[in-house]
Steps between C-alpha positions, in 0.01 A plus 500: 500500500446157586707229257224215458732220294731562866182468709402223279819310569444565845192315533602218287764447740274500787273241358765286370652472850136445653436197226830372593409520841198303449653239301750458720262440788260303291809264448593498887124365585499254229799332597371536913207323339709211367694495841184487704353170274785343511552529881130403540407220208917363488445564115446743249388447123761531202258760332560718808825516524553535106242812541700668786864447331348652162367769709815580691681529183289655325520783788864482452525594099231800592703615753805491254306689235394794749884558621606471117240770468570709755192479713657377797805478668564871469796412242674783302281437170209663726706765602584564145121464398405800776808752356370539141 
């Protein structure tokens, strides 16, 4: 018999690690982005460089809210979650 809130779990964990995946890349071009105008123009705008700081740490609190979770990181809350 299959257990479907385990299988749920399962997939919740999978798609939280592929968003955080994303995110995390999504970050990694935008601040590329800001090297690559600044090496080419000498200068980039105070509204982009607010918008990538918010954006990195916003990244940084959802990434702290899926390990207090227990979607990532494999901690022992998971492991808990998967014996009951």
């Amino acid at each position: 018999m299959i257990d479907h809130e385990t299988n749920n779990r399962k997939i919740a964990r999978k798609m939280m690690k592929i968003g955080m995946v994303m995110i995390i890349i999504g970050d990694l071009l935008s601040i590329i982005g800001i090297i690559i105008q600044i090496k080419r123009d000498h200068s980039v705008s105070i509204e982009t460089l607010i918008v990538a700081l918010v954006q990195v740490v916003l990244t940084l609190y959802f990434i702290r809210i899926a390990k207090n979770m227990g979607y990532i990181f494999n901690g022992e809350r998971e492991k808990k979650k998967d014996r009951e």
